[in-house]
């Protein structure tokens, strides 16, 4: 899909050659004399367009307009949240028309954030997966003209939005691919392909190197499968070497059967999505490669399958992590924290400004927060504030969860330094407490995206989250000059 930004003249909309013209109307709409303004004023006055975010009026072949559909959509006060609601409703309203050329017009100058949310929402609402289907007809929309009153003021924000879309769509694509089309080796291939961009470097470690590093926890999970593991190390070097990087760590379980502690059959297919943390790291790198910001970022991906088999790790086995801590694997289905703990120890060598891990870690987080907000865990006030700000600006929402030490009680065991599971209660927090043991050397946050990385049911599919959140966090940190 091709996005273009240009200046918006309400009087030119009637002559605009496109299939669908989406016009965003906010509370400060002021009627002019042009045909479009007259139309909007009438629609508002009659109540056919209600002044509420997400209200849509689809007008078919209005007289004097070239577009087949002129869709008026209300975005209330134009906040990112309202723009998201409005654009999603507008795209849904015209989906049946299968438009190729779309104009997205802002009558009032949007904030950079509102513009970004409009672009990412339009991309999201029009996405279609085709890779493993013989019918390759994907999304209908080919070209989107984004029109604003002052394009110069928004060109940087627009470039960020378009890059966010590339990153989000890369994450969606790899999330959606079935496990036999998205093995650890495939993910390493995606990372290597990103190394063709300037400032991106990629190293891929296999079993031998991981063994040498002493990553006993990652090795224990990978053991049950013939599919070889990959530990992927990505660098985006946009600042001086002395600038401490932010390290992103992605859980890359390309299929999670549960291992010997096998999962029930119903919905087990959805465990192909257990690499969405890894996919989000790849997506962020795609966007960084496009934007070339002056920051340093390291991406680490621990990728393997979690399968049962004669060589698989068994409940009760004790393994030694790279940190030296021994772990009693009481449940082989709590494998995410095992692969992550070794990656978190590996992260120390970069002397990071901060480390963020991203993982589809617990069903308990889905119970706690559903599909609306990702959970994040940190004891660092700066990281917490940065993530909350990015949550709002990107509309890729998250919410802070607790890390009280009392939650770690259940991880105690007589047979190792720590057990990999506690009781059922507070499962998202006990998982975070497990990870926290490996993060003493740096500022750290953990994102549990189990509820937000994909949707189930009729609209089943990867969401590309939290690429938008992470990208805003990284770029706003850079702007604030706090990455040093
Ligand atoms: N990948 C799953 C978490 C998950 C489950 C995400 C369902 C989304 C939907 C993870 O590896 C897992 O199996 N976690 C267990 C932990 C338990 C054994 C302590 C869980 O949440 O049930
Ligand atoms: Mn599991
Ligand atoms: Zn898992």
Coordinates of C-alpha atoms and ligand atoms in Angstrom, one line a residue:
X1 CA 0.0 0.0 0.0
X2 CA 1.2 3.4 -0.9
X3 CA 0.7 6.4 1.3
X4 CA 1.1 10.0 0.1
X5 CA 0.8 13.2 2.1
X6 CA -0.4 16.5 0.7
X7 CA -2.3 19.7 1.4
X8 CA -6.0 19.5 1.8
X9 CA -8.3 22.0 0.1
X10 CA -11.9 21.2 1.1
X11 CA -13.1 22.8 -2.2
X12 CA -11.0 20.3 -4.2
X13 CA -12.5 17.2 -2.6
X14 CA -15.4 17.1 -5.0
X15 CA -12.9 16.9 -8.0
X16 CA -10.7 14.3 -6.3
X17 CA -10.3 11.2 -8.5
X18 CA -10.6 8.3 -6.0
X19 CA -13.0 5.5 -5.2
X20 CA -13.6 6.6 -1.6
X21 CA -13.1 9.9 0.1
X22 CA -12.9 9.5 3.9
X23 CA -13.4 12.9 5.5
X24 CA -12.7 13.3 9.2
X25 CA -15.0 15.8 10.9
X26 CA -14.1 17.0 14.4
X27 CA -15.9 19.1 17.0
X28 CA -14.2 22.3 15.7
X29 CA -15.7 21.9 12.3
X30 CA -16.4 25.3 10.7
X31 CA -18.5 25.4 7.6
X32 CA -17.1 27.1 4.5
X33 CA -18.9 27.7 1.2
X34 CA -17.4 24.7 -0.7
X35 CA -19.6 21.7 -1.6
X36 CA -18.0 19.5 1.0
X37 CA -18.5 21.9 3.9
X38 CA -22.1 22.5 2.9
X39 CA -22.7 18.7 2.8
X40 CA -21.1 18.3 6.3
X41 CA -23.0 21.2 7.8
X42 CA -26.3 19.7 6.6
X43 CA -25.4 16.2 7.8
X44 CA -24.6 17.5 11.3
X45 CA -27.6 19.7 11.4
X46 CA -30.0 16.9 10.4
X47 CA -28.4 14.5 12.8
X48 CA -27.5 12.1 10.0
X49 CA -23.9 12.5 11.2
X50 CA -23.9 12.4 15.0
X51 CA -21.2 14.3 16.7
X52 CA -19.7 11.2 18.4
X53 CA -16.4 9.5 17.7
X54 CA -16.9 6.6 15.3
X55 CA -20.2 7.8 13.7
X56 CA -20.1 7.4 10.0
X57 CA -22.2 8.7 7.1
X58 CA -21.5 7.0 3.8
X59 CA -22.9 9.0 0.9
X60 CA -23.0 7.2 -2.4
X61 CA -22.2 9.2 -5.5
X62 CA -23.1 12.6 -4.1
X63 CA -23.9 15.0 -6.9
X64 CA -21.0 17.1 -8.0
X65 CA -18.4 14.7 -6.5
X66 CA -16.1 12.4 -8.5
X67 CA -15.6 9.8 -5.7
X68 CA -18.1 6.9 -5.6
X69 CA -18.3 7.1 -1.8
X70 CA -17.9 10.2 0.3
X71 CA -17.7 9.0 3.9
X72 CA -18.1 11.5 6.6
X73 CA -16.7 10.3 9.9
X74 CA -16.8 12.0 13.2
X75 CA -13.7 12.0 15.4
X76 CA -15.1 14.1 18.3
X77 CA -12.2 16.2 19.6
X78 CA -9.6 14.6 17.3
X79 CA -7.7 12.8 20.1
X80 CA -5.7 9.8 18.9
X81 CA -8.3 7.5 20.6
X82 CA -11.2 9.1 18.8
X83 CA -9.3 9.2 15.4
X84 CA -8.7 5.5 15.8
X85 CA -12.4 4.8 16.5
X86 CA -13.4 7.0 13.5
X87 CA -11.0 5.6 10.9
X88 CA -11.7 2.0 11.9
X89 CA -15.5 2.6 11.5
X90 CA -15.1 4.4 8.2
X91 CA -12.9 1.7 6.7
X92 CA -15.3 -1.0 7.9
X93 CA -18.2 0.9 6.3
X94 CA -16.7 0.9 2.8
X95 CA -15.0 -2.5 2.9
X96 CA -17.7 -4.0 0.6
X97 CA -17.0 -1.4 -2.0
X98 CA -13.4 -2.8 -2.4
X99 CA -11.9 0.6 -3.0
X100 CA -8.4 0.9 -4.6
X101 CA -7.8 4.6 -4.3
X102 CA -8.7 6.3 -1.0
X103 CA -8.4 9.8 0.2
X104 CA -8.1 10.4 3.9
X105 CA -8.9 14.0 4.6
X106 CA -8.5 16.0 7.8
X107 CA -10.5 19.2 7.8
X108 CA -8.6 20.4 10.8
X109 CA -4.9 20.1 11.3
X110 CA -4.3 16.9 13.3
X111 CA -1.6 16.4 15.9
X112 CA 1.3 14.3 14.7
X113 CA 0.0 11.5 16.9
X114 CA -3.6 11.7 15.6
X115 CA -2.2 11.5 12.0
X116 CA -0.1 8.5 12.9
X117 CA -3.0 6.7 14.5
X118 CA -5.1 7.4 11.4
X119 CA -2.5 5.9 9.1
X120 CA -1.9 2.8 11.2
X121 CA -5.6 2.3 11.8
X122 CA -6.4 2.5 8.1
X123 CA -3.6 0.0 7.3
X124 CA -4.8 -2.3 10.0
X125 CA -8.4 -2.2 9.0
X126 CA -7.6 -3.0 5.3
X127 CA -4.9 -5.7 5.9
X128 CA -5.4 -9.2 4.4
X129 CA -3.2 -12.3 4.8
X130 CA -2.5 -14.3 1.7
X131 CA 0.9 -16.1 2.1
X132 CA -0.4 -19.6 2.5
X133 CA -3.5 -19.2 0.3
X134 CA -3.6 -19.9 -3.4
X135 CA -5.7 -16.8 -4.0
X136 CA -3.2 -14.0 -3.7
X137 CA -5.7 -11.2 -3.9
X138 CA -4.8 -9.3 -0.7
X139 CA -6.0 -5.9 0.4
X140 CA -8.0 -3.8 -2.1
X141 CA -6.6 -0.5 -1.2
X142 CA -3.5 0.3 -3.2
X143 CA -3.1 4.0 -2.7
X144 CA -4.0 6.4 0.1
X145 CA -3.8 10.1 -0.2
X146 CA -3.6 11.6 3.2
X147 CA -4.7 15.2 3.1
X148 CA -4.1 17.8 5.8
X149 CA -4.4 21.6 6.0
X150 CA -0.6 22.1 6.5
X151 CA 1.5 19.2 5.2
X152 CA 4.9 20.7 6.1
X153 CA 4.3 20.7 9.8
X154 CA 3.4 17.0 9.6
X155 CA 5.8 15.5 7.2
X156 CA 8.1 14.0 9.9
X157 CA 5.1 12.5 11.7
X158 CA 3.8 11.1 8.4
X159 CA 7.1 9.4 7.7
X160 CA 7.1 7.9 11.1
X161 CA 3.5 6.6 10.6
X162 CA 4.4 5.0 7.2
X163 CA 7.4 3.3 8.8
X164 CA 5.3 2.1 11.7
X165 CA 3.0 0.5 9.2
X166 CA 5.9 -1.4 7.5
X167 CA 7.0 -2.6 10.9
X168 CA 3.5 -3.6 12.1
X169 CA 2.8 -5.4 8.8
X170 CA 6.1 -7.4 9.0
X171 CA 5.1 -8.5 12.6
X172 CA 1.6 -9.4 11.4
X173 CA 2.9 -11.4 8.5
X174 CA 5.3 -13.5 10.5
X175 CA 2.8 -13.9 13.4
X176 CA 0.2 -15.2 11.0
X177 CA 2.4 -17.7 9.1
X178 CA 1.9 -21.2 10.4
X179 CA 4.7 -22.8 12.4
X180 CA 5.9 -24.8 9.4
X181 CA 6.3 -21.6 7.4
X182 CA 7.8 -19.7 10.4
X183 CA 10.6 -21.8 12.0
X184 CA 13.4 -20.3 14.0
X185 CA 15.6 -20.6 10.9
X186 CA 13.0 -18.6 8.9
X187 CA 12.9 -15.9 11.6
X188 CA 16.7 -15.7 11.4
X189 CA 16.3 -15.2 7.6
X190 CA 14.0 -12.3 8.2
X191 CA 16.5 -10.7 10.5
X192 CA 19.4 -11.3 8.0
X193 CA 17.3 -9.7 5.3
X194 CA 17.0 -6.6 7.4
X195 CA 20.8 -6.3 7.6
X196 CA 20.7 -5.0 4.0
X197 CA 19.5 -1.7 5.4
X198 CA 22.1 0.9 6.4
X199 CA 23.0 0.8 10.2
X200 CA 21.5 -2.7 10.7
X201 CA 23.8 -5.6 11.6
X202 CA 22.7 -9.1 12.4
X203 CA 24.4 -12.2 13.9
X204 CA 22.7 -15.6 14.2
X205 CA 23.8 -18.1 16.8
X206 CA 23.0 -21.8 16.5
X207 CA 23.1 -24.8 19.0
X208 CA 26.8 -24.9 19.2
X209 CA 27.3 -21.2 20.1
X210 CA 24.3 -21.2 22.5
X211 CA 25.8 -24.3 24.2
X212 CA 29.1 -22.6 24.5
X213 CA 27.5 -19.6 26.2
X214 CA 25.9 -21.9 28.7
X215 CA 22.3 -21.1 27.9
X216 CA 21.0 -24.2 29.6
X217 CA 17.5 -22.9 30.0
X218 CA 17.0 -22.1 26.2
X219 CA 18.7 -25.4 25.3
X220 CA 16.3 -27.3 27.6
X221 CA 13.3 -26.0 25.8
X222 CA 14.8 -26.5 22.3
X223 CA 15.7 -30.1 23.1
X224 CA 12.3 -31.6 22.4
X225 CA 12.3 -30.7 18.7
X226 CA 14.3 -31.6 15.7
X227 CA 13.9 -28.1 14.4
X228 CA 17.1 -26.3 15.2
X229 CA 17.0 -23.3 17.6
X230 CA 18.2 -19.8 16.6
X231 CA 19.5 -17.0 18.9
X232 CA 19.3 -13.8 16.8
X233 CA 21.3 -10.7 17.7
X234 CA 20.4 -7.5 15.8
X235 CA 22.0 -4.1 16.1
X236 CA 20.6 -0.8 14.9
X237 CA 23.5 1.6 15.2
X238 CA 22.3 5.2 14.7
X239 CA 24.2 7.0 17.4
X240 CA 27.8 7.1 18.8
X241 CA 29.2 3.8 20.1
X242 CA 29.3 5.4 23.6
X243 CA 25.5 5.7 23.6
X244 CA 24.0 2.9 25.7
X245 CA 21.5 1.0 23.6
X246 CA 17.9 0.0 24.5
X247 CA 17.8 -3.8 24.2
X248 CA 14.6 -5.4 23.0
X249 CA 14.3 -9.1 23.8
X250 CA 11.6 -11.1 22.0
X251 CA 10.1 -14.5 22.9
X252 CA 10.4 -16.6 19.7
X253 CA 8.6 -19.9 20.4
X254 CA 7.6 -20.7 16.9
X255 CA 5.2 -23.4 18.2
X256 CA 4.3 -24.0 21.9
X257 CA 2.7 -27.4 22.3
X258 CA 3.4 -27.2 26.0
X259 CA 6.1 -29.9 25.7
X260 CA 5.7 -32.9 28.1
X261 CA 3.2 -30.8 30.1
X262 CA 1.2 -30.8 26.9
X263 CA -1.6 -28.4 26.2
X264 CA -5.2 -29.4 25.4
X265 CA -6.0 -29.8 21.7
X266 CA -8.6 -27.0 21.5
X267 CA -7.1 -23.9 20.1
X268 CA -3.6 -25.3 20.3
X269 CA -3.1 -24.0 16.7
X270 CA -3.0 -20.5 18.2
X271 CA 0.4 -21.3 19.7
X272 CA 1.9 -20.6 16.3
X273 CA 1.5 -17.0 17.6
X274 CA 3.9 -17.7 20.5
X275 CA 6.7 -15.9 18.5
X276 CA 4.8 -12.6 18.3
X277 CA 7.3 -11.0 20.8
X278 CA 10.1 -11.9 18.4
X279 CA 8.0 -10.7 15.4
X280 CA 7.5 -7.3 17.2
X281 CA 11.3 -7.0 17.5
X282 CA 11.7 -7.7 13.8
X283 CA 8.9 -5.2 13.1
X284 CA 10.6 -2.5 15.2
X285 CA 13.9 -3.1 13.3
X286 CA 12.1 -2.8 10.0
X287 CA 10.7 0.6 11.0
X288 CA 14.1 1.8 12.4
X289 CA 15.8 0.8 9.2
X290 CA 13.3 3.0 7.3
X291 CA 13.5 5.9 9.7
X292 CA 17.2 5.9 10.4
X293 CA 16.9 7.7 13.8
X294 CA 20.0 8.6 15.8
X295 CA 19.7 6.0 18.5
X296 CA 21.2 2.6 19.3
X297 CA 19.0 -0.4 19.6
X298 CA 19.9 -4.1 20.1
X299 CA 17.3 -6.8 19.3
X300 CA 17.6 -10.3 20.8
X301 CA 15.4 -13.2 19.7
X302 CA 15.4 -16.6 21.4
X303 CA 13.7 -18.8 18.9
X304 CA 12.9 -22.5 19.1
X305 CA 9.9 -24.9 19.2
X306 CA 8.5 -26.4 22.4
X307 CA 7.5 -30.0 21.7
X308 CA 7.3 -33.3 23.6
X309 CA 9.6 -36.1 22.6
X310 CA 12.1 -38.6 23.9
X311 CA 14.7 -35.9 24.3
X312 CA 12.3 -33.3 25.7
X313 CA 12.9 -31.7 29.1
X314 CA 10.7 -33.3 31.7
X315 CA 8.8 -32.0 34.7
X316 CA 11.2 -32.0 37.7
X317 CA 14.4 -31.7 35.5
X318 CA 16.8 -29.1 36.9
X319 CA 18.6 -26.9 34.3
X320 CA 21.4 -24.4 34.7
X321 CA 20.8 -21.0 33.2
X322 CA 23.5 -18.8 31.6
X323 CA 23.4 -16.7 34.8
X324 CA 24.4 -19.7 36.9
X325 CA 21.1 -19.9 38.6
X326 CA 19.6 -23.4 38.6
X327 CA 15.9 -23.8 37.6
X328 CA 13.5 -26.6 38.4
X329 CA 11.3 -27.1 35.4
X330 CA 8.1 -28.0 37.2
X331 CA 5.9 -27.3 34.1
X332 CA 7.4 -27.6 30.6
X333 CA 4.7 -25.3 29.3
X334 CA 6.2 -22.4 31.2
X335 CA 8.9 -22.3 28.5
X336 CA 8.8 -18.6 27.6
X337 CA 10.5 -17.5 30.8
X338 CA 13.2 -20.2 30.3
X339 CA 14.2 -19.0 26.8
X340 CA 13.9 -15.4 28.0
X341 CA 16.0 -15.7 31.1
X342 CA 19.1 -16.7 29.1
X343 CA 18.5 -13.9 26.6
X344 CA 18.2 -11.4 29.5
X345 CA 21.6 -12.5 30.9
X346 CA 23.1 -12.2 27.4
X347 CA 21.7 -8.6 27.3
X348 CA 24.1 -7.6 30.1
X349 CA 27.1 -7.5 27.7
X350 CA 25.6 -4.4 25.9
X351 CA 25.7 -2.3 29.1
X352 CA 22.2 -1.2 28.1
X353 CA 20.3 2.0 28.9
X354 CA 17.3 -0.2 29.4
X355 CA 16.1 -3.7 28.5
X356 CA 12.5 -4.5 27.4
X357 CA 11.4 -8.0 26.9
X358 CA 8.3 -8.7 24.9
X359 CA 6.5 -12.0 25.3
X360 CA 3.2 -13.9 24.8
X361 CA 4.0 -15.2 28.3
X362 CA 0.9 -16.1 30.2
X363 CA -2.7 -17.0 29.8
X364 CA -3.2 -15.3 33.2
X365 CA -2.4 -11.9 31.5
X366 CA -5.2 -12.6 29.0
X367 CA -7.5 -13.2 32.0
X368 CA -6.3 -10.0 33.7
X369 CA -6.3 -7.5 30.8
X370 CA -8.1 -9.1 27.9
X371 CA -7.2 -8.0 24.4
X372 CA -7.3 -4.2 25.0
X373 CA -4.1 -3.5 26.9
X374 CA -0.8 -5.3 27.1
X375 CA 0.6 -5.7 30.6
X376 CA 3.9 -4.3 31.6
X377 CA 6.0 -4.8 34.7
X378 CA 8.8 -2.6 35.9
X379 CA 10.1 -1.0 39.1
X380 CA 11.6 1.9 37.2
X381 CA 9.6 5.1 37.2
X382 CA 11.3 6.5 34.0
X383 CA 10.5 3.4 32.0
X384 CA 6.9 3.3 33.4
X385 CA 6.3 6.9 32.4
X386 CA 7.9 6.4 29.0
X387 CA 5.8 3.3 28.3
X388 CA 2.5 5.0 29.4
X389 CA 3.2 8.0 27.2
X390 CA 3.9 5.8 24.2
X391 CA 0.8 3.8 25.0
X392 CA -1.3 6.9 24.6
X393 CA 0.5 8.4 21.6
X394 CA 0.5 5.2 19.6
X395 CA -2.9 3.9 20.8
X396 CA -1.1 0.6 21.2
X397 CA -2.3 0.5 24.8
X398 CA -0.6 -1.0 27.8
X399 CA -1.1 -1.0 31.6
X400 CA 1.3 -1.4 34.5
X401 CA 1.1 -4.5 36.7
X402 CA 2.7 -5.0 40.1
X403 CA 6.0 -6.6 41.1
X404 CA 5.8 -7.0 44.9
X405 CA 8.4 -9.5 46.2
X406 CA 5.6 -11.4 48.0
X407 CA 4.5 -12.7 44.6
X408 CA 7.8 -14.6 44.3
X409 CA 7.1 -16.8 47.3
X410 CA 5.6 -19.6 45.2
X411 CA 8.7 -19.9 43.0
X412 CA 10.7 -21.3 45.9
X413 CA 11.8 -25.0 45.7
X414 CA 14.0 -27.4 47.6
X415 CA 15.7 -28.7 44.5
X416 CA 17.0 -25.6 42.7
X417 CA 17.5 -21.9 43.1
X418 CA 14.1 -21.2 41.6
X419 CA 11.1 -23.1 40.1
X420 CA 9.7 -22.1 36.8
X421 CA 6.1 -22.0 38.0
X422 CA 4.2 -20.9 41.1
X423 CA 0.5 -21.6 41.8
X424 CA -2.3 -20.5 39.5
X425 CA -3.0 -17.3 41.3
X426 CA -1.4 -14.1 39.9
X427 CA 0.2 -16.1 37.1
X428 CA 1.2 -13.1 35.0
X429 CA 3.0 -11.5 38.0
X430 CA 4.8 -14.7 39.1
X431 CA 6.1 -15.1 35.6
X432 CA 7.4 -11.5 35.7
X433 CA 9.0 -12.2 39.1
X434 CA 10.8 -15.2 37.6
X435 CA 12.2 -13.0 34.9
X436 CA 13.2 -10.2 37.3
X437 CA 15.7 -12.5 38.9
X438 CA 17.8 -12.2 35.7
X439 CA 17.7 -8.4 35.3
X440 CA 19.6 -7.1 38.3
X441 CA 22.3 -5.4 36.2
X442 CA 20.1 -2.9 34.3
X443 CA 16.8 -1.0 34.1
X444 CA 14.2 -3.4 32.9
X445 CA 10.6 -3.7 31.8
X446 CA 8.7 -6.8 30.8
X447 CA 5.7 -6.7 28.4
X448 CA 3.2 -9.5 28.4
X449 CA 1.4 -9.4 25.1
X450 CA -0.4 -12.8 25.4
X451 CA -3.8 -11.0 25.1
X452 CA -2.9 -8.4 22.5
X453 CA -0.6 -10.0 19.9
X454 CA -3.3 -11.7 18.1
X455 CA -7.1 -12.0 17.9
X456 CA -9.1 -15.2 18.1
X457 CA -12.5 -16.0 16.6
X458 CA -13.9 -14.7 13.4
X459 CA -11.3 -12.0 13.0
X460 CA -8.4 -14.3 14.0
X461 CA -5.0 -12.9 13.1
X462 CA -1.9 -11.2 14.4
X463 CA -2.2 -7.6 15.4
X464 CA 1.3 -6.4 14.9
X465 CA 1.3 -5.2 18.5
X466 CA 3.3 -3.8 20.3
X467 CA 5.4 -2.5 17.4
X468 CA 3.6 0.9 17.5
X469 CA 4.1 1.2 21.3
X470 CA 7.8 0.2 21.1
X471 CA 8.5 2.5 18.2
X472 CA 7.0 5.5 20.0
X473 CA 8.8 4.6 23.2
X474 CA 12.2 4.4 21.4
X475 CA 11.8 7.5 19.2
X476 CA 10.4 9.7 22.0
X477 CA 13.2 8.6 24.3
X478 CA 15.6 9.7 21.6
X479 CA 13.8 13.0 21.3
X480 CA 13.9 13.6 25.0
X481 CA 17.6 13.0 24.9
X482 CA 17.4 10.5 27.7
X483 CA 19.1 7.7 25.9
X484 CA 22.7 8.4 26.9
Ligands
LIG1 N1 2.6 -19.2 25.4 C1 1.9 -19.5 26.6 C2 1.0 -18.4 27.1 C3 -0.3 -18.2 26.4 C4 -1.3 -19.1 26.6 C5 -0.5 -17.1 25.6 C6 -2.5 -18.9 26.0 C7 -1.7 -16.9 25.1 C8 -2.7 -17.7 25.2 C9 2.9 -19.9 27.7 O1 4.1 -20.5 27.2 C10 2.3 -20.8 28.6 O2 2.0 -21.9 28.2 N2 2.1 -20.3 29.8 C11 1.4 -21.1 30.8 C12 2.2 -20.9 32.1 C13 1.8 -21.9 33.2 C14 2.2 -23.3 32.8 C15 2.4 -21.4 34.5 C16 0.0 -20.6 31.0 O3 -0.2 -19.4 30.9 O4 -0.9 -21.4 31.1
LIG2 MN1 3.9 -22.6 27.1
LIG3 ZN1 4.6 -20.2 25.3

